Amino acid sequence: MFDLTGKNALITGASGGIGGAIATALHGAGAQVALSGTRVEPLEALARDLGERAHVLPCDLSDAEAVDALPKQAAEAMGSLDILVNNAGITRDQIFMRMSDEEWQSVLDVNLTSAMRLCRGVMRPMMKARWGRIVNISSIVGATGNAGQANYAAAKAGLVGLTKSIAYEVASRNITVNAVAPGFIATAMTDKLSDDQKGKINAQIPAARMGQPEEIAAAVLYLASPEAAYVTGSTLHVNGGMAML
Amino acid sequence: MSDVADRVKKIVVDHLGVEEDKVTDNASFIDDLGADSLDTVELVMAFEEEFGIEIPDDAAETIQTFGDAVKFITDAS
């Protein structure tokens, strides 16, 4: 099950905890992977760990021109582009009354607009191939909201609307577009929280623990697989029961 | 009929699965040949590939009929 041999995948934010786990899972299923991110060192370390079938394509997702060029670079490096995982995300948390235009815009640019640009960039090759998989990494807060994250929640909710709309347009071409919405996952992003904050979070999770990056990667692997051909426009919530949507 | 028209007609017939005699100069891809908006995008992509030309989006929107396509491609190549 879930054999991606011969498929080529581009993963953004692959230098992070969840992105790295996604790349590792797709690679483990036989896919060739293009690892994108801003921090070159962790990308190259991951590529070394994976060995063959791994390419490093650094990209600043706040740079529109660089984002537009990325799908082509990935297709050139791998021969084609069959799977796109828009995983990259940043936070600029701030209570809404104090949120600056810059805090709003930078989060929207990286978390939403770059995903739109990459989706647009992969459409042509996927339409021609009559096969494609796009997985956008949303977030539980896109559905529930979260104090201090108006920008992040808006971008993550925006990804769901983007996902569904593109899914409508390209379903007849065997291209599926889905979202995965992680709850609280143990990564560098959540390491910044204090023990007290973590305890409060865990108390709200029926599973009574944070998720692991590999548990998000497994959801992405499924949605990227041939077995998920009939699943499109959906959001798969992976949150330990924190929000049952 | 010109060589360009023959090649365009072949692409249209193959892609939309219509009878060759339906593909007349005034035949609209959407209204007469059953294309949806995504089909028209794919036709333009196929024309670009076949003739080695770039058809910008604003030009693509003006290509509504078989005749439009033949004229645009003849002028462009």
PDB file of C-alpha atoms in Angstrom, chain B residues 25-70:
ATOM      1  CA  ASP B  25     -14.304  28.116 -38.935  1.00  0.00           C
ATOM      2  CA  ASN B  26     -17.144  29.570 -36.902  1.00  0.00           C
ATOM      3  CA  ALA B  27     -17.464  26.616 -34.516  1.00  0.00           C
ATOM      4  CA  SER B  28     -17.145  27.848 -30.929  1.00  0.00           C
ATOM      5  CA  PHE B  29     -15.171  25.484 -28.738  1.00  0.00           C
ATOM      6  CA  ILE B  30     -17.550  25.986 -25.822  1.00  0.00           C
ATOM      7  CA  ASP B  31     -20.928  26.591 -27.493  1.00  0.00           C
ATOM      8  CA  ASP B  32     -20.655  24.220 -30.455  1.00  0.00           C
ATOM      9  CA  LEU B  33     -18.001  21.654 -29.623  1.00  0.00           C
ATOM     10  CA  GLY B  34     -18.877  20.909 -26.000  1.00  0.00           C
ATOM     11  CA  ALA B  35     -15.664  22.168 -24.412  1.00  0.00           C
ATOM     12  CA  ASP B  36     -15.640  23.378 -20.829  1.00  0.00           C
ATOM     13  CA  SER B  37     -13.380  26.203 -19.668  1.00  0.00           C
ATOM     14  CA  LEU B  38     -10.675  23.752 -18.625  1.00  0.00           C
ATOM     15  CA  ASP B  39     -10.774  22.136 -22.095  1.00  0.00           C
ATOM     16  CA  THR B  40     -10.086  25.512 -23.678  1.00  0.00           C
ATOM     17  CA  VAL B  41      -7.033  25.959 -21.457  1.00  0.00           C
ATOM     18  CA  GLU B  42      -5.819  22.516 -22.439  1.00  0.00           C
ATOM     19  CA  LEU B  43      -6.399  23.221 -26.138  1.00  0.00           C
ATOM     20  CA  VAL B  44      -4.263  26.337 -25.862  1.00  0.00           C
ATOM     21  CA  MET B  45      -1.560  24.294 -24.111  1.00  0.00           C
ATOM     22  CA  ALA B  46      -1.713  21.733 -26.923  1.00  0.00           C
ATOM     23  CA  PHE B  47      -1.474  24.458 -29.583  1.00  0.00           C
ATOM     24  CA  GLU B  48       1.560  25.939 -27.827  1.00  0.00           C
ATOM     25  CA  GLU B  49       3.257  22.563 -27.831  1.00  0.00           C
ATOM     26  CA  GLU B  50       2.386  21.642 -31.413  1.00  0.00           C
ATOM     27  CA  PHE B  51       3.475  24.955 -32.903  1.00  0.00           C
ATOM     28  CA  GLY B  52       6.256  25.908 -30.486  1.00  0.00           C
ATOM     29  CA  ILE B  53       4.661  29.262 -29.665  1.00  0.00           C
ATOM     30  CA  GLU B  54       3.633  31.095 -26.505  1.00  0.00           C
ATOM     31  CA  ILE B  55      -0.002  32.122 -26.253  1.00  0.00           C
ATOM     32  CA  PRO B  56      -0.377  34.675 -23.441  1.00  0.00           C
ATOM     33  CA  ASP B  57      -3.485  34.435 -21.246  1.00  0.00           C
ATOM     34  CA  ASP B  58      -5.065  37.623 -22.593  1.00  0.00           C
ATOM     35  CA  ALA B  59      -4.654  36.357 -26.153  1.00  0.00           C
ATOM     36  CA  ALA B  60      -5.942  32.920 -25.193  1.00  0.00           C
ATOM     37  CA  GLU B  61      -9.193  34.497 -24.040  1.00  0.00           C
ATOM     38  CA  THR B  62      -9.828  35.854 -27.538  1.00  0.00           C
ATOM     39  CA  ILE B  63      -9.528  32.410 -29.102  1.00  0.00           C
ATOM     40  CA  GLN B  64     -13.159  31.302 -29.024  1.00  0.00           C
ATOM     41  CA  THR B  65     -13.607  29.476 -32.326  1.00  0.00           C
ATOM     42  CA  PHE B  66     -11.639  27.108 -34.534  1.00  0.00           C
ATOM     43  CA  GLY B  67     -11.145  29.992 -36.985  1.00  0.00           C
ATOM     44  CA  ASP B  68      -9.793  32.233 -34.192  1.00  0.00           C
ATOM     45  CA  ALA B  69      -7.241  29.577 -33.294  1.00  0.00           C
ATOM     46  CA  VAL B  70      -6.058  29.056 -36.865  1.00  0.00           C
TER      47      VAL B  70
END
